PDB file of C-alpha atoms and ligand atoms in Angstrom:
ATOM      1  CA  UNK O   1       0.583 -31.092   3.434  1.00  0.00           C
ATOM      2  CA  UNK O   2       1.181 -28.719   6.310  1.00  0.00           C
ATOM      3  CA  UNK O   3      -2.458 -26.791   6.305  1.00  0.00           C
ATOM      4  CA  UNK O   4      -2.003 -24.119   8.621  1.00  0.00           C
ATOM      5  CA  UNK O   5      -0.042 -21.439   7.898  1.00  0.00           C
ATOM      6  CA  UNK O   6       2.153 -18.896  10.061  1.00  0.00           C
ATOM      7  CA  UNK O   7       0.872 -15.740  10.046  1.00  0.00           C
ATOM      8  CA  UNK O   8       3.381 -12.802   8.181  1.00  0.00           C
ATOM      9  CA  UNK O   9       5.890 -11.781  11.546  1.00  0.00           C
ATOM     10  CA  UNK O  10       3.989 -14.447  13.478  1.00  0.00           C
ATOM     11  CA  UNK O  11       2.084 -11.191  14.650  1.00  0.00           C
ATOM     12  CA  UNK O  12      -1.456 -11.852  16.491  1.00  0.00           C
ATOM     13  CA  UNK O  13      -4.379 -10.202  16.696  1.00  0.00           C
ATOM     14  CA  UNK O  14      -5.303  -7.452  16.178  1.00  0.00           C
ATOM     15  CA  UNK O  15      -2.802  -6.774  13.910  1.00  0.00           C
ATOM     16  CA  UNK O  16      -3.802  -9.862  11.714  1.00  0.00           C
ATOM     17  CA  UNK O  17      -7.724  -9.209  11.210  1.00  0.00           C
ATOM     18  CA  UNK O  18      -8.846  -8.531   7.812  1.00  0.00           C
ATOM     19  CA  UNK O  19     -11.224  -5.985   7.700  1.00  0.00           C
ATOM     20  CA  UNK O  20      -8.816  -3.717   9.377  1.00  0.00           C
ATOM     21  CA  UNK O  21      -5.476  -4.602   7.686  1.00  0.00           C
ATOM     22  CA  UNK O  22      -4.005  -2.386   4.611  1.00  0.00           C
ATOM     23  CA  UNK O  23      -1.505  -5.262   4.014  1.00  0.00           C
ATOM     24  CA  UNK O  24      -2.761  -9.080   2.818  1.00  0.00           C
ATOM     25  CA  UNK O  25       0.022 -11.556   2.567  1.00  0.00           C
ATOM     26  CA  UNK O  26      -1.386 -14.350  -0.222  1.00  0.00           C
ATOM     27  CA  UNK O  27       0.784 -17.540  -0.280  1.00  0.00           C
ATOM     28  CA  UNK O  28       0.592 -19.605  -3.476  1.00  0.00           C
ATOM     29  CA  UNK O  29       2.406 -22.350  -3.670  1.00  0.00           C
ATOM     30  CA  UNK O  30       2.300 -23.140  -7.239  1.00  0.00           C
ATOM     31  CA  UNK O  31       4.857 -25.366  -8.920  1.00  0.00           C
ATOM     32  CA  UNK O  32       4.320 -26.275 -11.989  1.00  0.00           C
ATOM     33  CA  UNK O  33       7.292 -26.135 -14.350  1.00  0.00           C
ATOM     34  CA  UNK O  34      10.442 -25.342 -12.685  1.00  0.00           C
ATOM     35  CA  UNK O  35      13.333 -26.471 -15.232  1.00  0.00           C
ATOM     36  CA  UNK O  36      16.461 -27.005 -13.001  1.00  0.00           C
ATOM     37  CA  UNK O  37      16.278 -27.423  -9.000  1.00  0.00           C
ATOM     38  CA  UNK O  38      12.757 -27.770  -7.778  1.00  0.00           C
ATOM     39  CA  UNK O  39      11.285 -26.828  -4.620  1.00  0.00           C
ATOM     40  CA  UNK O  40       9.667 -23.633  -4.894  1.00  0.00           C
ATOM     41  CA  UNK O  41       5.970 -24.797  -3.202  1.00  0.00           C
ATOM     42  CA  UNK O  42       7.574 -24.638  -0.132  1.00  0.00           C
ATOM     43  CA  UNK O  43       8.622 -20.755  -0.957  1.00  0.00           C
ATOM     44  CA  UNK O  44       5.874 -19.693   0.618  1.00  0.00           C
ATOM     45  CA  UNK O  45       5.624 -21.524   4.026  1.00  0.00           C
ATOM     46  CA  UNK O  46       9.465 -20.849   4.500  1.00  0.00           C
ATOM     47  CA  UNK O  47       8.780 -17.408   4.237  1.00  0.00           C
ATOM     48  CA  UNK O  48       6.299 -17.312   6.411  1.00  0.00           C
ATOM     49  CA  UNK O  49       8.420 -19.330   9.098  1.00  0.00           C
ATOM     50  CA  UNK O  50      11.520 -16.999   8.817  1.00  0.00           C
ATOM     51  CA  UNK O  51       9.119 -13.899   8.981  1.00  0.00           C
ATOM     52  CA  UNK O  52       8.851 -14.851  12.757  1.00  0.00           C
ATOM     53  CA  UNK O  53      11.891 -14.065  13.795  1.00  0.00           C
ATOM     54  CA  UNK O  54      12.125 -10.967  11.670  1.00  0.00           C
ATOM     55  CA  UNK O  55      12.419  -7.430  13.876  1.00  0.00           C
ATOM     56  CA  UNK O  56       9.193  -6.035  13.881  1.00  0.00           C
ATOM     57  CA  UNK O  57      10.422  -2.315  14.101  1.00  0.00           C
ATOM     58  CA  UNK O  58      12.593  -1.148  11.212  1.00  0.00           C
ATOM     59  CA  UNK O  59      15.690   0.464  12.122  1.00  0.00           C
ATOM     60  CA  UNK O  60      16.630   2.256   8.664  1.00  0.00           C
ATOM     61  CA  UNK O  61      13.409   4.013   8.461  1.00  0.00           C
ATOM     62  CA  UNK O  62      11.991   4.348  12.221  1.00  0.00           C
ATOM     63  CA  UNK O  63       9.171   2.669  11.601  1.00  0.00           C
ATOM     64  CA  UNK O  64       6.939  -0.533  12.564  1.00  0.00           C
ATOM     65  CA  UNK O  65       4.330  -1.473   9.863  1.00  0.00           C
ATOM     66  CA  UNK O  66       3.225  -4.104  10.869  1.00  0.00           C
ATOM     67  CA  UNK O  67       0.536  -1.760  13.066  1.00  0.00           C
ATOM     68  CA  UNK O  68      -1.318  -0.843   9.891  1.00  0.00           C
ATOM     69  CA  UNK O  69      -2.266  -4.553   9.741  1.00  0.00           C
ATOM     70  CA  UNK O  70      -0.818  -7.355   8.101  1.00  0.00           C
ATOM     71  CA  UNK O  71      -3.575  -9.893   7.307  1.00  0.00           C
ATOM     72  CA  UNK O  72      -2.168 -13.849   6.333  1.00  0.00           C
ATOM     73  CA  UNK O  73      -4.649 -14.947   3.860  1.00  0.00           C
ATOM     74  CA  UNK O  74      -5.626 -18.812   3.058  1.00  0.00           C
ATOM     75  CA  UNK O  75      -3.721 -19.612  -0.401  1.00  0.00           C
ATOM     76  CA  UNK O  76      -5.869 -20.240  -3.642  1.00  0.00           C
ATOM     77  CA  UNK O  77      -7.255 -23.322  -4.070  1.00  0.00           C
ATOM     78  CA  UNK O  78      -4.038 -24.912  -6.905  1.00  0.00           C
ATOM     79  CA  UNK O  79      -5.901 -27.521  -8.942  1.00  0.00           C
ATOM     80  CA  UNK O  80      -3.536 -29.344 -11.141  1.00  0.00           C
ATOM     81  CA  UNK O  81      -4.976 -27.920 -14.424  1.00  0.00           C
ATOM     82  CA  UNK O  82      -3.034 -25.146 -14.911  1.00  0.00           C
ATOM     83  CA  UNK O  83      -5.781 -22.487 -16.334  1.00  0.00           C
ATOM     84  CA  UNK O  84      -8.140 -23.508 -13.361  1.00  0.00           C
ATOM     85  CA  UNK O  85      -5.842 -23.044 -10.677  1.00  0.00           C
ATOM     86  CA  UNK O  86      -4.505 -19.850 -12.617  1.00  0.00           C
ATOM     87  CA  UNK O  87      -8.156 -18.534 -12.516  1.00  0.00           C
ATOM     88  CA  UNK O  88      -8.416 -18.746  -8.929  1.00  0.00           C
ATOM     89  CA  UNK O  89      -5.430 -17.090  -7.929  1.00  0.00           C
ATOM     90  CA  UNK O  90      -6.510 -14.042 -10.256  1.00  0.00           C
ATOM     91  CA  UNK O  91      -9.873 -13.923  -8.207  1.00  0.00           C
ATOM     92  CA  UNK O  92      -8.308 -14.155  -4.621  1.00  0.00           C
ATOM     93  CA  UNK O  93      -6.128 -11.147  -6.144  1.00  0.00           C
ATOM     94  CA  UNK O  94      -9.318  -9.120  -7.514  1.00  0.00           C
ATOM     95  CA  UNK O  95     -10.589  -9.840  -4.354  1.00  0.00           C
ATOM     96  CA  UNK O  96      -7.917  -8.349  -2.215  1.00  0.00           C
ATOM     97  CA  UNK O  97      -8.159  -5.361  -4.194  1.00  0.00           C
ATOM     98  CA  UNK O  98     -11.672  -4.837  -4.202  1.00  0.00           C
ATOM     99  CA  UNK O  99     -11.563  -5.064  -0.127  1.00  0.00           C
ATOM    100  CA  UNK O 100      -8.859  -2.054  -0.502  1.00  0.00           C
ATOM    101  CA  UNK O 101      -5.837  -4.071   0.143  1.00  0.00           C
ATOM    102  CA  UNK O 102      -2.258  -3.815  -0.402  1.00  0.00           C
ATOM    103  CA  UNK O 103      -1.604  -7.587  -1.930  1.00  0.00           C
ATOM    104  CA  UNK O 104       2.000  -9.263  -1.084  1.00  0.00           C
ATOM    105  CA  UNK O 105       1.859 -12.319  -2.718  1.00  0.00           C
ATOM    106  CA  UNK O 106       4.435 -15.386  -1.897  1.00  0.00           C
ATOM    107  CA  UNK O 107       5.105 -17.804  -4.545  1.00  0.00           C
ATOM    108  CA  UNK O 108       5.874 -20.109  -5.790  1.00  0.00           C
ATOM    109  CA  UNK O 109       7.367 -20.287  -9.135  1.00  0.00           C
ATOM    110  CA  UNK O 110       7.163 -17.468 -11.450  1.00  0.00           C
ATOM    111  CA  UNK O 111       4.540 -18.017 -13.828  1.00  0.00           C
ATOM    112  CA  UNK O 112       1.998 -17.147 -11.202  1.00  0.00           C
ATOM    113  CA  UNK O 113       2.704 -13.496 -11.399  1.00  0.00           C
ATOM    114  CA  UNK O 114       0.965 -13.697 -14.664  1.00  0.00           C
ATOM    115  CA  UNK O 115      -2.711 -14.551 -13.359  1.00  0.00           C
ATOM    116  CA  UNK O 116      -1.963 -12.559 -10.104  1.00  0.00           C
ATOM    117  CA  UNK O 117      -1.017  -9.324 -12.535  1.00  0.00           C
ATOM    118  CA  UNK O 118      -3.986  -9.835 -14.673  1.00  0.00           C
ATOM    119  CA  UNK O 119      -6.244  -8.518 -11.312  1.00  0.00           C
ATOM    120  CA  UNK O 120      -3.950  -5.687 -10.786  1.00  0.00           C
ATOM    121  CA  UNK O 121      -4.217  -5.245 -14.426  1.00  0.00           C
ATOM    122  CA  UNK O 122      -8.294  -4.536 -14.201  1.00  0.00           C
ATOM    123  CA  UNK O 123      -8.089  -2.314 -11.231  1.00  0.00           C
ATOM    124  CA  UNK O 124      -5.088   0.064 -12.097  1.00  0.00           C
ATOM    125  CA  UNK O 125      -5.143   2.378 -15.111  1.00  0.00           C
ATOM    126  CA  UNK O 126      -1.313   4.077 -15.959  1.00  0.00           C
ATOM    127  CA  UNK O 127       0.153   0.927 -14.542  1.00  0.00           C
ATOM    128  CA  UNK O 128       3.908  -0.703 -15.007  1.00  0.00           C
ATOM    129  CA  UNK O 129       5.504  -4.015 -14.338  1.00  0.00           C
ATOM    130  CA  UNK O 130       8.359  -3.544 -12.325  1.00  0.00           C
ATOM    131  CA  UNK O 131      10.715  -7.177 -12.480  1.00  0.00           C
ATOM    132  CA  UNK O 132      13.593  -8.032 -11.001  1.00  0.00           C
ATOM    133  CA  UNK O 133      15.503 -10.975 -12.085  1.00  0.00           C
ATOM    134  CA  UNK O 134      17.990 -12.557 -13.811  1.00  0.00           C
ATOM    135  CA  UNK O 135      16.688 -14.041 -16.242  1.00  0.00           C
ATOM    136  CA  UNK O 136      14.332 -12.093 -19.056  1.00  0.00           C
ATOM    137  CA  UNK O 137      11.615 -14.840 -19.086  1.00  0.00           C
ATOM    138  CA  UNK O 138      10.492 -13.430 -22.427  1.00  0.00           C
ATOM    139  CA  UNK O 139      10.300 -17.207 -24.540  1.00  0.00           C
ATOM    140  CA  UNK O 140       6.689 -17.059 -26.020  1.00  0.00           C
ATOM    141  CA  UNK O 141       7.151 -20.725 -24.845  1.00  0.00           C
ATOM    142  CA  UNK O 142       9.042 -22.990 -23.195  1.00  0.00           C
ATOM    143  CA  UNK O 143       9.282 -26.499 -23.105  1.00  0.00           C
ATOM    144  CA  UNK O 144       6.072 -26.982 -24.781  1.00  0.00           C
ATOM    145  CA  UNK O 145       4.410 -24.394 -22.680  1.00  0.00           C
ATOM    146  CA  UNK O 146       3.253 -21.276 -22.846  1.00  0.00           C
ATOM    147  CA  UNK O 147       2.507 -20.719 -19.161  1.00  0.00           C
ATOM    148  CA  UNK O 148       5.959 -22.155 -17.755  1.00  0.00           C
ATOM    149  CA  UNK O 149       8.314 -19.599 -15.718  1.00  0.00           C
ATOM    150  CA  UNK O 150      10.646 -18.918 -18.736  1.00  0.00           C
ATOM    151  CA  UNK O 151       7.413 -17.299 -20.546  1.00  0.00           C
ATOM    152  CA  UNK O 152       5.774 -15.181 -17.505  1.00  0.00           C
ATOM    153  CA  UNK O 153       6.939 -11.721 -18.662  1.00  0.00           C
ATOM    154  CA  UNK O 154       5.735 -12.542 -22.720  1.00  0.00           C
ATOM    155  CA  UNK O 155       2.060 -13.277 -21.049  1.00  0.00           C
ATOM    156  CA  UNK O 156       2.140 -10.117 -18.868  1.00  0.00           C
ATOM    157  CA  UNK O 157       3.966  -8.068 -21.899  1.00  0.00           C
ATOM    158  CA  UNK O 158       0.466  -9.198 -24.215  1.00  0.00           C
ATOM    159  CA  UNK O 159      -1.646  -7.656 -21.655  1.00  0.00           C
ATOM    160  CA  UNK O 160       0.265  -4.710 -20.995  1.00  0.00           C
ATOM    161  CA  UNK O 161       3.470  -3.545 -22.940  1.00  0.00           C
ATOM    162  CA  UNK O 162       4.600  -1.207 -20.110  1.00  0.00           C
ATOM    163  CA  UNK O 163       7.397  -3.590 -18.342  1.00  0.00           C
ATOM    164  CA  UNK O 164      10.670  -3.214 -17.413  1.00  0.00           C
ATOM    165  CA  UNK O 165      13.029  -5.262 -16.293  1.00  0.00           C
ATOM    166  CA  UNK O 166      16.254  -4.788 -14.014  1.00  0.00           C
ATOM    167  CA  UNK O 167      19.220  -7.182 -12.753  1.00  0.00           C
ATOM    168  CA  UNK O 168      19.009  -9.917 -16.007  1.00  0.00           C
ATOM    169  CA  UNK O 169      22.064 -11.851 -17.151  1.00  0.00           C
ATOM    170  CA  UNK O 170      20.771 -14.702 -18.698  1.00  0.00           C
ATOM    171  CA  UNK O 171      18.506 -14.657 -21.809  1.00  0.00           C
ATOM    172  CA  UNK O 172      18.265 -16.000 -25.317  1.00  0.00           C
ATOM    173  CA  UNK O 173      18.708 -14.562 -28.650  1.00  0.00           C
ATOM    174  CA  UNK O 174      15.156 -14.998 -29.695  1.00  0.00           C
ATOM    175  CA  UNK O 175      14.412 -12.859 -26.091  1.00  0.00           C
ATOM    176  CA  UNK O 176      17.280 -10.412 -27.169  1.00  0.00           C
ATOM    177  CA  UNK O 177      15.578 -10.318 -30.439  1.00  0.00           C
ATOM    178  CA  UNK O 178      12.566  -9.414 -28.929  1.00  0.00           C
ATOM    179  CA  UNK O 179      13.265  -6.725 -26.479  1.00  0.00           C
ATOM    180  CA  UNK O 180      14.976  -5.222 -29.358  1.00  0.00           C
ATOM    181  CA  UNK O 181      12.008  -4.886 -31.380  1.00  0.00           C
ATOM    182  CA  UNK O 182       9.437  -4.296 -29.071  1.00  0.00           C
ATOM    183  CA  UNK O 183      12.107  -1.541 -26.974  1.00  0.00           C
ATOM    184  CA  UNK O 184      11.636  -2.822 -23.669  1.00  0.00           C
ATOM    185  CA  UNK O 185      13.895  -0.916 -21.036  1.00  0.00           C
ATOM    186  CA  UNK O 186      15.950  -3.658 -19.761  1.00  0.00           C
ATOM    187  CA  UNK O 187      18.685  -2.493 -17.450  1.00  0.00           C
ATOM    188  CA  UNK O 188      21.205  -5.677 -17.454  1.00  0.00           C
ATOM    189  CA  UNK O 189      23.445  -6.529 -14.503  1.00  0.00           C
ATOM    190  CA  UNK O 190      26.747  -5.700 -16.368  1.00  0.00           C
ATOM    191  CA  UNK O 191      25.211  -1.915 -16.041  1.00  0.00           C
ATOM    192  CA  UNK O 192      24.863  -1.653 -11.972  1.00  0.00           C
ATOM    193  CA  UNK O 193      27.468   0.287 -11.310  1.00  0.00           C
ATOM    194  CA  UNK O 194      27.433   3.188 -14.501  1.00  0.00           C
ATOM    195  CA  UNK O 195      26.072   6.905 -12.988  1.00  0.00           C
ATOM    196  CA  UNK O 196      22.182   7.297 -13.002  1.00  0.00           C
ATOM    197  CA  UNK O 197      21.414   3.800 -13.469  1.00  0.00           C
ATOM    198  CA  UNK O 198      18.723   3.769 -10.908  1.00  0.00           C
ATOM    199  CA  UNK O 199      16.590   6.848 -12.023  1.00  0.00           C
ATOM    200  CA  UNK O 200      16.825   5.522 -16.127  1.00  0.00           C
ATOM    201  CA  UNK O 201      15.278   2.831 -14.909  1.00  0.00           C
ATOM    202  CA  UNK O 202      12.175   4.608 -13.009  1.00  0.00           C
ATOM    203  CA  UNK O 203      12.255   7.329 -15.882  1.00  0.00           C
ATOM    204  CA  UNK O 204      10.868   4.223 -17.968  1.00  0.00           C
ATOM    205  CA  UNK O 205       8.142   3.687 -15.179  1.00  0.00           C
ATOM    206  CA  UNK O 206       4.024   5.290 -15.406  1.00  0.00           C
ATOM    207  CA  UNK O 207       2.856   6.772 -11.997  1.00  0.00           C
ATOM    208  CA  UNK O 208       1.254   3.132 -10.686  1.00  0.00           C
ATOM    209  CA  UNK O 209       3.962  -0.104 -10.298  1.00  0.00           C
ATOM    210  CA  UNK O 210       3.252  -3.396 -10.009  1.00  0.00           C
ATOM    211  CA  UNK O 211       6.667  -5.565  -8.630  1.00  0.00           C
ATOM    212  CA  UNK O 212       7.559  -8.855  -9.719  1.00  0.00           C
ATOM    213  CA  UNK O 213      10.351 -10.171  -8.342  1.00  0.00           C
ATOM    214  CA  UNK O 214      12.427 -13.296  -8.703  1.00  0.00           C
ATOM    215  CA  UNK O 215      14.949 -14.092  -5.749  1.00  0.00           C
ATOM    216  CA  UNK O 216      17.693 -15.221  -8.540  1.00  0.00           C
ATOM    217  CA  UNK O 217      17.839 -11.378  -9.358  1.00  0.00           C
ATOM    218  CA  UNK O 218      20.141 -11.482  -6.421  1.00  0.00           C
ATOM    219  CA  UNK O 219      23.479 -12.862  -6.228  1.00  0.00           C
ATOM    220  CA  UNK O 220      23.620 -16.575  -5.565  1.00  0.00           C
ATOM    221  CA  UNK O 221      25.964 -16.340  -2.628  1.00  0.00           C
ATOM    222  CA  UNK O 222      23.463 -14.236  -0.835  1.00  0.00           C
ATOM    223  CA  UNK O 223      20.418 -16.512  -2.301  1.00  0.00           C
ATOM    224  CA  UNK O 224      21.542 -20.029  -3.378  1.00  0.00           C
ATOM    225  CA  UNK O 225      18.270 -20.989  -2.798  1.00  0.00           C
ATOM    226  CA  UNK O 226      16.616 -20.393  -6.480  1.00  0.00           C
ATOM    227  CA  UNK O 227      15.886 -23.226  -9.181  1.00  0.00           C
ATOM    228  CA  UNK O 228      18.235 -21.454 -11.537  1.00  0.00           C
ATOM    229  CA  UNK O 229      20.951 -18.848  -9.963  1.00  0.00           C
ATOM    230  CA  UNK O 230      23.226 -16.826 -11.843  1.00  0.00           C
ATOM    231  CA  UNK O 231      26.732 -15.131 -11.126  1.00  0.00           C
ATOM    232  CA  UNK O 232      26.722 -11.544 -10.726  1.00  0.00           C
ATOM    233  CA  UNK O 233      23.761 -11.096  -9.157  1.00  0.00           C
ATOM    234  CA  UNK O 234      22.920  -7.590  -7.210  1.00  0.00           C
ATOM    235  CA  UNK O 235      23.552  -7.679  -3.255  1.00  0.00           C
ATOM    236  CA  UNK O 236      21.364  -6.142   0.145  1.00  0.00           C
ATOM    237  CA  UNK O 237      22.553  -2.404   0.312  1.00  0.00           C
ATOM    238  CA  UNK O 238      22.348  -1.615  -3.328  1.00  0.00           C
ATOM    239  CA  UNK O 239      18.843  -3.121  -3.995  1.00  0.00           C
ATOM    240  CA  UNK O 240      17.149  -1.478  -0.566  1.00  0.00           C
ATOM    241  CA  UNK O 241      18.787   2.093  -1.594  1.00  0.00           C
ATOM    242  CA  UNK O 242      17.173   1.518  -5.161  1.00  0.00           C
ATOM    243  CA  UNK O 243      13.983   0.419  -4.006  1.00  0.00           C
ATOM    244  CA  UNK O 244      13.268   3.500  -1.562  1.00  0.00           C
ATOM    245  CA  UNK O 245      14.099   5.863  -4.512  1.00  0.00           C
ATOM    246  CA  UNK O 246      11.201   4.216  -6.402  1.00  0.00           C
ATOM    247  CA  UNK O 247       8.929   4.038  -3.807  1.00  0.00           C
ATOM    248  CA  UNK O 248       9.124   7.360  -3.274  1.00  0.00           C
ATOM    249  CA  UNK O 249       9.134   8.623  -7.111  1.00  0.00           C
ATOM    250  CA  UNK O 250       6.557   5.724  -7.772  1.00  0.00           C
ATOM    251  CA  UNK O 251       3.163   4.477  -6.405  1.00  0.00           C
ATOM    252  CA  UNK O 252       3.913   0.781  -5.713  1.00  0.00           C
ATOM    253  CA  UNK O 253       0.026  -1.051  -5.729  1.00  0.00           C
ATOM    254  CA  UNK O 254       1.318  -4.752  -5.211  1.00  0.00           C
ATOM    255  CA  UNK O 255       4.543  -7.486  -5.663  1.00  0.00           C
ATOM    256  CA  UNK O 256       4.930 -10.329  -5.388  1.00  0.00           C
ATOM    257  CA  UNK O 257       8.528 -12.248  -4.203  1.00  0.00           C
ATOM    258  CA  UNK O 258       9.276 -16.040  -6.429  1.00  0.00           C
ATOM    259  CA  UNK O 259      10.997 -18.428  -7.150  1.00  0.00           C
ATOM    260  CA  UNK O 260      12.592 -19.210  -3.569  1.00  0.00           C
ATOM    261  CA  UNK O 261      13.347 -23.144  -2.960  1.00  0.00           C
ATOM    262  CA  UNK O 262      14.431 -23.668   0.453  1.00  0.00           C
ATOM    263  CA  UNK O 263      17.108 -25.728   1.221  1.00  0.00           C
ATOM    264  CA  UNK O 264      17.708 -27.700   3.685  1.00  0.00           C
ATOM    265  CA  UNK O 265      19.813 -26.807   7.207  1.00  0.00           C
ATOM    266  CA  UNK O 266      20.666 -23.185   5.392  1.00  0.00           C
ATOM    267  CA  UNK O 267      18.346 -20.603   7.036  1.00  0.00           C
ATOM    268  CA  UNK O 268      19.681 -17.537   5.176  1.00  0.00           C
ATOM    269  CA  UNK O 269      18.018 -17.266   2.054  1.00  0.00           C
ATOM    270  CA  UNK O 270      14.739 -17.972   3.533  1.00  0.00           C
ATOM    271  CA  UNK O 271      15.293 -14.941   6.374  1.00  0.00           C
ATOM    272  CA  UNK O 272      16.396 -12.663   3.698  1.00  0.00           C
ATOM    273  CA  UNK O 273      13.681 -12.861   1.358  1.00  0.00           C
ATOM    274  CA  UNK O 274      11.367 -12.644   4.777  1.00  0.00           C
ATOM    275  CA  UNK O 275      12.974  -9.498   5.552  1.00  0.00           C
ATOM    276  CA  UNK O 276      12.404  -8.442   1.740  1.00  0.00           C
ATOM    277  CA  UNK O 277       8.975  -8.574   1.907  1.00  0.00           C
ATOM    278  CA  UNK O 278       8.601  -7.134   5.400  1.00  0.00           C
ATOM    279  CA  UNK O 279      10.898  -3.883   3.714  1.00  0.00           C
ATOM    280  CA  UNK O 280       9.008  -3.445   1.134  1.00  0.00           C
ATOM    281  CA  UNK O 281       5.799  -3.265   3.333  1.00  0.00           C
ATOM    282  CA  UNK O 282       7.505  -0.724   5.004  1.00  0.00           C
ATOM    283  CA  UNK O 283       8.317   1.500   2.066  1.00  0.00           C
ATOM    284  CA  UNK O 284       5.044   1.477   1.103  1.00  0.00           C
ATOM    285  CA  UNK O 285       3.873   2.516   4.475  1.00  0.00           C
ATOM    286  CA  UNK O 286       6.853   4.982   4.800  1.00  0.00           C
ATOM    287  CA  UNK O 287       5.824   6.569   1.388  1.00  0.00           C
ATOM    288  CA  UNK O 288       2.193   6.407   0.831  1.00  0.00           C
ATOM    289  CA  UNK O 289       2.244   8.526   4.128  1.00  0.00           C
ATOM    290  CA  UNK O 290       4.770  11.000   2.452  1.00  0.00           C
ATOM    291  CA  UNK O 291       2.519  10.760  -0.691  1.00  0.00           C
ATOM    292  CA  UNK O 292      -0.801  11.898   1.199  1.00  0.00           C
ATOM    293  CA  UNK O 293       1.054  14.838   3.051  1.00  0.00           C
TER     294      UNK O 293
HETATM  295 MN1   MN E 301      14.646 -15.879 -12.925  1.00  0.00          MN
END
């Protein structure tokens, strides 16, 4: 076990000290109960390693964030019972928050956004969970388990009904059942292309977002890397251009980025979802500046 981690960009000091950062970069590499290919505990370190050779200025929106401060934190301590480790990752998110932070956290398999959204959940009021995927993770449980990743959006849905979810196709009936009753805005991936599909889905959205998003939400060519990847997944150009119009209709307060699984001798999907993290950064830099003015 590889204990030292790259810092976010491979930036030094003193963009990387804490008390002055806005930006905290939380690895947790939890897996737990991936169903199909494994590999997501070394999501996070991957990441990390492709961030380095990531541009640190961003040509679409003039801009280098990376000067507000982007701090690399020590991951939560992952105990193997479940509850424990789940605990600790909600308190190094409370944490973060407290200390005024922006959290990015890297998973990891997808159950973890449930304890990581419970501390966003106790410090934001008018809040909404934001998911990308492909899948609607909705089971109440799964393979005798109620915290596996085919359950994480039921948990965060019983602590706060206000989610949405955008880019699935792949659920079950008892899921299609459920969305049904309960009226959860689900925009599927059969939908991308009709008129005003991006703006119904932030319509559904209260003033403070919290985004959870699975890699497999884009299209397995682009990320083959995933446990479970589906056809028809969404592309680059179309997600970026979607998530600048919610960052600027929206205030984004934290996301995390799961579910990537390396793989070996194919550098692509871990560089990608590097430069995904590293754009959303800079949104929220771009438009928390617009939002002050
Ligand atoms: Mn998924």
């Amino acid at each position: 076990m590889e204990n030292k981690m790259t810092n976010f960009l491979g930036i030094e000091k003193p963009y990387t000290e804490y008390n002055t950062a806005r930006y905290a970069v939380l690895p947790v590499p939890f897996e737990h109960s991936t169903s199909y290919g494994s590999g997501t505990r070394q999501g996070p370190q991957a990441i990390l390693k492709a961030s380095a050779y990531v541009e640190l200025y961003d040509e679409e929106f003039n801009r280098e964030a990376y000067k507000k401060g982007i701090h690399t934190c020590v991951p939560p301590s992952l105990t193997d019972n479940v509850e424990e480790a789940f605990e600790n990752m909600t308190r190094s998110v409370a944490g973060l928050l407290q200390d005024g932070k922006f959290p990015v956290v890297l998973g990891g398999e997808h159950s973890l956004s449930y304890p990581v959204f419970r501390a966003f959940n106790q410090h934001y009021e008018n809040l909404s969970v934001l998911q990308f995927d492909a899948h609607s993770d909705l089971r109440f449980e799964y393979e005798d388990s109620i915290y596996s990743h085919a359950s994480v959006m039921r948990r965060i849905y019983e602590i706060n009904p206000n989610i949405a979810a955008v880019g699935i196709r792949s659920q079950c009936v008892e899921e299609a059942r459920f969305i049904h009753a309960k009226n959860i805005p689900v925009f599927y991936a059969h939908r991308l292309h009709e008129e005003g599909f991006d703006d119904a889905i932030i319509g559904q959205l209260q003033e403070n977002v919290y985004i959870t998003f699975d890699v497999d939400y884009f299209d397995p060519s682009l990320i083959p890397a995933t446990g479970t990847p589906e056809p028809g997944g969404f592309f680059w150009p179309e997600t970026i251009r979607f998530l600048t119009r919610l960052f600027r209709k929206r205030n984004v307060v934290g996301f995390d980025v799961v579910e990537l699984a390396p793989l070996n001798n194919m550098p692509h999907p871990d560089f990608t979802i590097a430069r995904l993290v590293y754009k959303l950064i800079t949104l929220h830099d771009l438009t928390s500046g617009e939002r002050q003015k």
